[in-house]
Amino acid sequence: MLALEDLNLTEKLVLSYFLLNEKNLKDNNVVIANRLSLTKITVRQIIFKLKSKKIIEVIGGYSDRRIKILINIKMKFEKAKFNGFNLDDDILKLDLNMTKKFILAEIRSLMSSKNAKCTASNLHIANLLKLKERAIQTALFELENGGFIKRSFVNVKGKTERTIILNLNSTKEEAKKVEVEATPPKEVKEVEKIYNDEVLSIFESFPKRPIMSELKIEEQKSLCLPILQSKSKEELDFIKFVIDFNVKNNESWKAGFMPYMYKFLCDKKKYFNEAIKSEFYKFKNRPKVNANLQLLNLQLERDLFTFFSEIEESVWELSDVDILEEFKNRYILGYVKFNDDDFNKMALEMIKEYRPRTLNL
């Protein structure tokens, strides 16, 4: 039987995930990372470690990869040893750290083997997970406060016996209830605020006529805001363009003879005709120079050249995606200001160009 004590908690967590369900053996690193609250790089490193320890075998390429378990793990309870990988799906999905997930898994394991009761001491769990008793004490306190467990204390022959009971189902239902009741209103309020801020900014951007009183400004505001709030996002973009276009190109506006904003919004023939619409769509569809992308391109060319000059030729046996992960391990801190999608797309294209033609994957 595998000496499971040789694995750290993170390695046990990923191995537990593979043992839980045969379907999990086909999941990619992104899916596994999201399910276990780990990073993609961490998952990849653990899979390499499990492979090097001959616990698993990796079959196929990145897009059709499958994990094969090479060892036989018996779901057997043995005191003071991690034994069962009893990390069921309802525990894996919880938004908890690894220590708390393993504590819940051990409580369930003990409940299954001791008449549905867990009376394990903090010392037992600490030895099991190779942590200090203080850390276990804190974790149990937080799990109880979160509603994941319940603890009861009774006097048995002059000694205090603690019993721990799992409470996962009610916690799950409460979490769903909170999510349904609390999240949508918050999201709606944030969207409404952004939209109303944009509407107000358009009103403020319209140039005011000379010697325009505060009373007249408030009157225009009360007339114009309802019109602007009734518009779609694209219609607001069009209005912003027409205002900017007239400020730059309309001689009477430059001289200070612009209309009141309400009249401007209602004059479809003069200010919102087909000719100005055509100018708007030209502006909207005009390719924009993205300085960030240009900088990203230059930085990647430099760093990838350095990366490939330092590594061994055997790296080309990996897929483009795996090579990218190796590159990220060394250089990712220099790319935090760039968009992830832009970074991945551009880096993969460059890796394909660098790849020797005889080793295309």
Short mmCIF file of C-alpha atoms in Angstrom, two decimals:
data_model
loop_
_atom_site.label_atom_id
_atom_site.label_comp_id
_atom_site.label_asym_id
_atom_site.label_seq_id
_atom_site.Cartn_x
_atom_site.Cartn_y
_atom_site.Cartn_z
CA MET A 1 0.00 0.00 0.00
CA LEU A 2 1.17 3.56 -0.78
CA ALA A 3 2.95 5.39 2.02
CA LEU A 4 0.51 8.28 2.02
CA GLU A 5 2.47 10.09 4.73
CA ASP A 6 4.98 11.00 1.99
CA LEU A 7 2.41 13.22 0.26
CA ASN A 8 1.74 16.77 1.38
CA LEU A 9 -1.80 18.08 1.83
CA THR A 10 -2.04 19.64 -1.64
CA GLU A 11 -0.87 16.42 -3.31
CA LYS A 12 -3.41 14.42 -1.29
CA LEU A 13 -6.13 16.88 -2.28
CA VAL A 14 -5.47 16.50 -6.03
CA LEU A 15 -5.13 12.70 -5.73
CA SER A 16 -8.41 12.64 -3.79
CA TYR A 17 -10.04 14.51 -6.65
CA PHE A 18 -8.93 11.86 -9.16
CA LEU A 19 -10.05 9.01 -6.90
CA LEU A 20 -13.45 10.56 -6.26
CA ASN A 21 -14.93 9.98 -9.71
CA GLU A 22 -13.73 8.40 -12.96
CA LYS A 23 -15.00 11.45 -14.87
CA ASN A 24 -12.52 13.64 -12.97
CA LEU A 25 -9.63 11.76 -14.61
CA LYS A 26 -10.37 13.60 -17.88
CA ASP A 27 -10.55 17.13 -16.41
CA ASN A 28 -7.92 19.67 -17.48
CA ASN A 29 -5.82 21.76 -15.08
CA VAL A 30 -8.13 24.79 -15.25
CA VAL A 31 -11.17 22.76 -14.19
CA ILE A 32 -9.24 21.06 -11.37
CA ALA A 33 -7.82 24.40 -10.15
CA ASN A 34 -11.28 25.98 -10.03
CA ARG A 35 -12.82 23.01 -8.22
CA LEU A 36 -10.06 22.84 -5.59
CA SER A 37 -9.39 26.59 -5.19
CA LEU A 38 -5.80 26.17 -6.43
CA THR A 39 -3.84 27.87 -9.20
CA LYS A 40 -3.37 26.27 -12.59
CA ILE A 41 0.42 26.23 -12.11
CA THR A 42 0.08 24.49 -8.72
CA VAL A 43 -2.13 21.76 -10.21
CA ARG A 44 0.31 21.22 -13.03
CA GLN A 45 3.28 20.93 -10.64
CA ILE A 46 1.40 18.44 -8.43
CA ILE A 47 0.48 16.26 -11.41
CA PHE A 48 4.19 16.17 -12.38
CA LYS A 49 5.11 15.20 -8.80
CA LEU A 50 2.47 12.45 -8.62
CA LYS A 51 3.69 11.20 -11.98
CA SER A 52 7.35 11.19 -10.84
CA LYS A 53 6.34 9.22 -7.72
CA LYS A 54 4.66 6.68 -10.05
CA ILE A 55 1.29 7.23 -8.42
CA ILE A 56 -0.38 8.32 -11.68
CA GLU A 57 0.29 8.16 -15.40
CA VAL A 58 -0.58 10.97 -17.85
CA ILE A 59 -2.01 9.68 -21.13
CA GLY A 60 -2.61 11.77 -24.27
CA GLY A 61 -1.94 15.43 -25.13
CA TYR A 62 -3.23 18.60 -23.50
CA SER A 63 -6.64 18.67 -25.24
CA ASP A 64 -7.44 14.97 -24.67
CA ARG A 65 -5.36 14.26 -21.56
CA ARG A 66 -6.44 11.48 -19.22
CA ILE A 67 -5.05 10.48 -15.82
CA LYS A 68 -4.54 6.82 -14.94
CA ILE A 69 -4.13 5.78 -11.28
CA LEU A 70 -1.20 3.36 -10.97
CA ILE A 71 -1.54 2.34 -7.30
CA ASN A 72 -4.26 0.58 -5.34
CA ILE A 73 -5.55 2.64 -2.42
CA LYS A 74 -7.74 0.77 0.03
CA MET A 75 -10.47 2.78 1.73
CA LYS A 76 -9.50 1.47 5.14
CA PHE A 77 -9.47 3.25 8.52
CA GLU A 78 -6.18 3.20 10.37
CA LYS A 79 -5.65 5.40 13.39
CA ALA A 80 -3.23 8.33 13.05
CA LYS A 81 -2.71 7.72 9.33
CA PHE A 82 -4.36 9.43 6.40
CA ASN A 83 -6.39 6.59 5.07
CA GLY A 84 -9.32 6.81 2.80
CA PHE A 85 -9.21 9.91 0.65
CA ASN A 86 -12.83 10.29 1.72
CA LEU A 87 -13.01 13.79 0.21
CA ASP A 88 -16.47 13.51 -1.28
CA ASP A 89 -17.72 15.98 -3.85
CA ASP A 90 -19.76 17.97 -1.32
CA ILE A 91 -16.56 18.63 0.67
CA LEU A 92 -14.38 19.37 -2.38
CA LYS A 93 -16.81 22.04 -3.59
CA LEU A 94 -16.81 23.98 -0.31
CA ASP A 95 -15.09 27.37 -0.32
CA LEU A 96 -12.60 26.34 2.39
CA ASN A 97 -8.84 25.94 2.58
CA MET A 98 -7.18 22.51 2.30
CA THR A 99 -6.72 22.04 6.05
CA LYS A 100 -10.42 22.50 6.76
CA LYS A 101 -11.43 20.20 3.89
CA PHE A 102 -9.18 17.44 5.24
CA ILE A 103 -10.50 17.94 8.77
CA LEU A 104 -14.06 17.50 7.49
CA ALA A 105 -12.94 14.44 5.50
CA GLU A 106 -11.34 12.87 8.60
CA ILE A 107 -14.43 13.59 10.71
CA ARG A 108 -16.55 11.82 8.10
CA SER A 109 -14.08 8.90 7.98
CA LEU A 110 -14.20 8.50 11.78
CA MET A 111 -17.98 8.79 11.82
CA SER A 112 -18.19 5.98 9.26
CA SER A 113 -15.89 3.73 11.27
CA LYS A 114 -17.10 4.49 14.82
CA ASN A 115 -20.89 4.26 14.88
CA ALA A 116 -21.49 7.68 13.32
CA LYS A 117 -19.51 9.43 16.06
CA CYS A 118 -16.25 11.35 15.85
CA THR A 119 -14.52 11.75 19.20
CA ALA A 120 -11.02 12.39 17.84
CA SER A 121 -8.82 14.79 19.79
CA ASN A 122 -7.11 17.85 18.34
CA LEU A 123 -3.80 16.02 18.80
CA HIS A 124 -4.98 13.09 16.67
CA ILE A 125 -6.01 15.38 13.80
CA ALA A 126 -2.83 17.45 14.18
CA ASN A 127 -0.64 14.34 13.90
CA LEU A 128 -2.66 13.17 10.91
CA LEU A 129 -2.22 16.41 8.98
CA LYS A 130 1.27 17.20 10.35
CA LEU A 131 0.11 20.49 11.83
CA LYS A 132 0.20 22.08 15.28
CA GLU A 133 -2.68 21.53 17.72
CA ARG A 134 -3.24 25.28 17.80
CA ALA A 135 -3.93 25.32 14.05
CA ILE A 136 -6.49 22.50 14.42
CA GLN A 137 -8.15 24.25 17.36
CA THR A 138 -8.52 27.47 15.31
CA ALA A 139 -9.79 25.58 12.25
CA LEU A 140 -12.44 23.70 14.27
CA PHE A 141 -13.58 26.95 15.88
CA GLU A 142 -13.98 28.58 12.44
CA LEU A 143 -15.74 25.51 11.01
CA GLU A 144 -18.23 25.58 13.87
CA ASN A 145 -18.82 29.32 13.47
CA GLY A 146 -19.41 28.73 9.76
CA GLY A 147 -22.00 26.05 10.51
CA PHE A 148 -20.00 23.17 8.98
CA ILE A 149 -19.76 21.19 12.23
CA LYS A 150 -21.37 20.99 15.66
CA ARG A 151 -19.47 20.06 18.83
CA SER A 152 -20.98 18.65 22.03
CA PHE A 153 -19.20 17.95 25.33
CA VAL A 154 -20.34 15.33 27.89
CA ASN A 155 -18.81 13.94 31.10
CA VAL A 156 -17.96 10.23 30.75
CA LYS A 157 -16.53 8.58 33.89
CA GLY A 158 -15.02 11.82 35.11
CA LYS A 159 -13.55 12.74 31.70
CA THR A 160 -14.93 15.23 29.21
CA GLU A 161 -15.68 13.58 25.86
CA ARG A 162 -16.08 15.77 22.80
CA THR A 163 -18.22 14.61 19.89
CA ILE A 164 -18.06 16.32 16.47
CA ILE A 165 -21.02 16.11 14.07
CA LEU A 166 -20.96 17.17 10.41
CA ASN A 167 -23.52 19.75 9.34
CA LEU A 168 -22.78 20.11 5.60
CA ASN A 169 -26.31 19.90 4.17
CA SER A 170 -27.79 22.78 6.16
CA THR A 171 -24.70 24.90 5.43
CA LYS A 172 -25.12 24.28 1.71
CA GLU A 173 -28.80 25.24 1.79
CA GLU A 174 -28.09 28.40 3.80
CA ALA A 175 -25.34 29.39 1.34
CA LYS A 176 -27.72 28.95 -1.61
CA LYS A 177 -30.37 31.02 0.14
CA VAL A 178 -27.93 33.85 0.84
CA GLU A 179 -26.66 33.73 -2.74
CA VAL A 180 -30.17 33.94 -4.22
CA GLU A 181 -31.38 36.67 -1.88
CA ALA A 182 -28.30 38.89 -1.63
CA THR A 183 -26.27 38.74 -4.84
CA PRO A 184 -28.69 39.85 -7.62
CA PRO A 185 -29.78 43.13 -5.94
CA LYS A 186 -26.14 44.13 -5.38
CA GLU A 187 -25.26 43.43 -9.01
CA VAL A 188 -28.29 45.34 -10.26
CA LYS A 189 -27.41 48.36 -8.11
CA GLU A 190 -23.83 48.39 -9.39
CA VAL A 191 -24.98 48.23 -13.05
CA GLU A 192 -27.55 50.98 -12.46
CA LYS A 193 -24.94 53.22 -10.81
CA ILE A 194 -22.49 52.81 -13.70
CA TYR A 195 -25.26 53.55 -16.24
CA ASN A 196 -26.56 56.62 -14.35
CA ASP A 197 -23.01 57.95 -13.93
CA GLU A 198 -22.52 57.67 -17.69
CA VAL A 199 -25.83 59.47 -18.38
CA LEU A 200 -24.84 62.31 -16.04
CA SER A 201 -21.38 62.58 -17.61
CA ILE A 202 -22.97 63.03 -21.07
CA PHE A 203 -25.17 65.84 -19.74
CA GLU A 204 -22.12 67.49 -18.14
CA SER A 205 -20.11 67.19 -21.37
CA PHE A 206 -22.60 69.27 -23.33
CA PRO A 207 -21.21 72.85 -23.55
CA LYS A 208 -23.26 75.43 -21.65
CA ARG A 209 -24.40 78.62 -23.34
CA PRO A 210 -22.70 81.82 -22.17
CA ILE A 211 -24.22 83.45 -19.06
CA MET A 212 -26.44 80.39 -18.45
CA SER A 213 -28.02 80.57 -14.98
CA GLU A 214 -27.98 77.74 -12.45
CA LEU A 215 -31.78 77.67 -12.63
CA LYS A 216 -31.65 77.16 -16.41
CA ILE A 217 -29.05 74.38 -16.01
CA GLU A 218 -31.29 72.57 -13.52
CA GLU A 219 -34.26 73.00 -15.85
CA GLN A 220 -32.28 71.47 -18.73
CA LYS A 221 -31.10 68.66 -16.47
CA SER A 222 -34.67 67.73 -15.49
CA LEU A 223 -35.67 67.68 -19.18
CA CYS A 224 -32.62 65.87 -20.58
CA LEU A 225 -31.81 63.15 -18.01
CA PRO A 226 -35.08 61.20 -18.61
CA ILE A 227 -34.36 61.24 -22.37
CA LEU A 228 -30.79 60.01 -21.87
CA GLN A 229 -31.87 57.32 -19.38
CA SER A 230 -34.25 55.90 -21.97
CA LYS A 231 -31.41 55.29 -24.44
CA SER A 232 -29.44 52.09 -25.03
CA LYS A 233 -25.67 51.92 -24.56
CA GLU A 234 -25.06 52.29 -28.31
CA GLU A 235 -27.45 55.25 -28.54
CA LEU A 236 -25.58 56.96 -25.69
CA ASP A 237 -22.29 56.37 -27.53
CA PHE A 238 -23.84 57.98 -30.63
CA ILE A 239 -24.99 61.05 -28.64
CA LYS A 240 -21.50 61.42 -27.13
CA PHE A 241 -19.98 61.26 -30.62
CA VAL A 242 -22.39 63.91 -32.01
CA ILE A 243 -21.63 66.29 -29.11
CA ASP A 244 -17.87 65.88 -29.62
CA PHE A 245 -18.21 66.17 -33.41
CA ASN A 246 -20.08 69.50 -33.16
CA VAL A 247 -17.73 70.92 -30.52
CA LYS A 248 -14.80 70.30 -32.92
CA ASN A 249 -16.42 71.01 -36.31
CA ASN A 250 -19.46 73.28 -35.88
CA GLU A 251 -18.40 76.94 -36.28
CA SER A 252 -21.47 78.32 -34.47
CA TRP A 253 -20.74 76.03 -31.48
CA LYS A 254 -17.12 77.23 -31.46
CA ALA A 255 -18.43 80.81 -31.32
CA GLY A 256 -20.68 79.96 -28.36
CA PHE A 257 -24.00 79.77 -30.22
CA MET A 258 -24.95 76.19 -29.39
CA PRO A 259 -28.56 75.18 -28.69
CA TYR A 260 -29.88 74.16 -25.29
CA MET A 261 -29.26 70.46 -24.79
CA TYR A 262 -32.99 69.58 -24.79
CA LYS A 263 -33.41 71.18 -28.24
CA PHE A 264 -30.24 69.41 -29.43
CA LEU A 265 -31.59 65.98 -28.37
CA CYS A 266 -34.95 66.56 -30.05
CA ASP A 267 -33.61 67.92 -33.37
CA LYS A 268 -33.22 64.63 -35.27
CA LYS A 269 -32.89 66.14 -38.75
CA LYS A 270 -30.16 68.64 -37.91
CA TYR A 271 -27.97 66.74 -35.46
CA PHE A 272 -28.82 63.05 -35.81
CA ASN A 273 -29.19 62.61 -39.56
CA GLU A 274 -27.89 59.82 -41.80
CA ALA A 275 -24.69 61.70 -42.69
CA ILE A 276 -23.62 62.00 -39.05
CA LYS A 277 -24.60 58.35 -38.45
CA SER A 278 -22.27 57.35 -41.27
CA GLU A 279 -19.43 59.32 -39.63
CA PHE A 280 -20.20 57.63 -36.30
CA TYR A 281 -19.97 54.12 -37.74
CA LYS A 282 -16.70 54.99 -39.49
CA PHE A 283 -15.32 56.19 -36.16
CA LYS A 284 -16.72 53.19 -34.27
CA ASN A 285 -15.25 50.62 -36.68
CA ARG A 286 -11.91 52.36 -37.15
CA PRO A 287 -9.05 50.13 -35.97
CA LYS A 288 -7.48 51.51 -32.82
CA VAL A 289 -3.81 51.45 -31.97
CA ASN A 290 -3.34 49.54 -28.74
CA ALA A 291 -0.11 50.67 -27.09
CA ASN A 292 -0.43 47.95 -24.42
CA LEU A 293 -0.51 45.21 -27.06
CA GLN A 294 2.52 46.69 -28.80
CA LEU A 295 4.42 46.77 -25.50
CA LEU A 296 3.31 43.20 -24.72
CA ASN A 297 4.57 42.04 -28.12
CA LEU A 298 8.00 43.61 -27.61
CA GLN A 299 8.36 42.27 -24.05
CA LEU A 300 7.33 38.75 -25.06
CA GLU A 301 9.73 38.67 -27.99
CA ARG A 302 12.59 39.62 -25.65
CA ASP A 303 11.69 37.27 -22.78
CA LEU A 304 10.81 34.27 -24.97
CA PHE A 305 14.12 34.63 -26.82
CA THR A 306 15.96 34.60 -23.46
CA PHE A 307 13.80 31.70 -22.22
CA PHE A 308 14.49 29.48 -25.24
CA SER A 309 18.21 30.28 -25.18
CA GLU A 310 18.46 29.00 -21.58
CA ILE A 311 16.36 25.83 -21.60
CA GLU A 312 17.20 22.37 -22.89
CA GLU A 313 16.06 21.09 -26.28
CA SER A 314 13.92 18.45 -24.58
CA VAL A 315 11.38 21.16 -23.71
CA TRP A 316 10.05 20.85 -27.27
CA GLU A 317 8.63 17.45 -26.33
CA LEU A 318 6.00 19.35 -24.35
CA SER A 319 2.89 20.86 -25.94
CA ASP A 320 2.73 24.59 -26.66
CA VAL A 321 0.45 25.09 -23.64
CA ASP A 322 2.84 23.23 -21.31
CA ILE A 323 5.78 25.29 -22.61
CA LEU A 324 3.77 28.43 -21.90
CA GLU A 325 3.20 27.24 -18.31
CA GLU A 326 6.97 26.74 -17.88
CA PHE A 327 7.55 30.25 -19.23
CA LYS A 328 4.97 31.66 -16.79
CA ASN A 329 6.74 30.01 -13.86
CA ARG A 330 9.76 32.22 -14.56
CA TYR A 331 8.37 35.41 -16.03
CA ILE A 332 4.70 35.86 -15.03
CA LEU A 333 5.45 38.63 -12.49
CA GLY A 334 6.55 40.87 -15.35
CA TYR A 335 3.17 40.52 -17.07
CA VAL A 336 0.65 41.21 -14.31
CA LYS A 337 -0.39 44.53 -15.89
CA PHE A 338 -1.42 42.87 -19.16
CA ASN A 339 -4.71 41.16 -19.99
CA ASP A 340 -4.46 37.36 -19.47
CA ASP A 341 -6.22 36.50 -22.74
CA ASP A 342 -3.97 38.84 -24.76
CA PHE A 343 -0.88 37.41 -23.03
CA ASN A 344 -1.83 33.75 -23.61
CA LYS A 345 -2.85 34.27 -27.24
CA MET A 346 0.26 36.23 -28.20
CA ALA A 347 2.65 33.95 -26.30
CA LEU A 348 1.21 30.77 -27.88
CA GLU A 349 1.54 32.29 -31.37
CA MET A 350 5.21 33.12 -30.70
CA ILE A 351 5.92 29.67 -29.25
CA LYS A 352 4.52 28.11 -32.47
CA GLU A 353 6.90 30.29 -34.49
CA TYR A 354 9.90 29.32 -32.34
CA ARG A 355 9.06 25.58 -32.43
CA PRO A 356 11.41 23.59 -34.71
CA ARG A 357 9.47 22.48 -37.82
CA THR A 358 10.42 18.85 -37.23
CA LEU A 359 8.76 18.93 -33.78
CA ASN A 360 5.32 20.38 -34.52
CA LEU A 361 2.71 19.00 -32.10
#
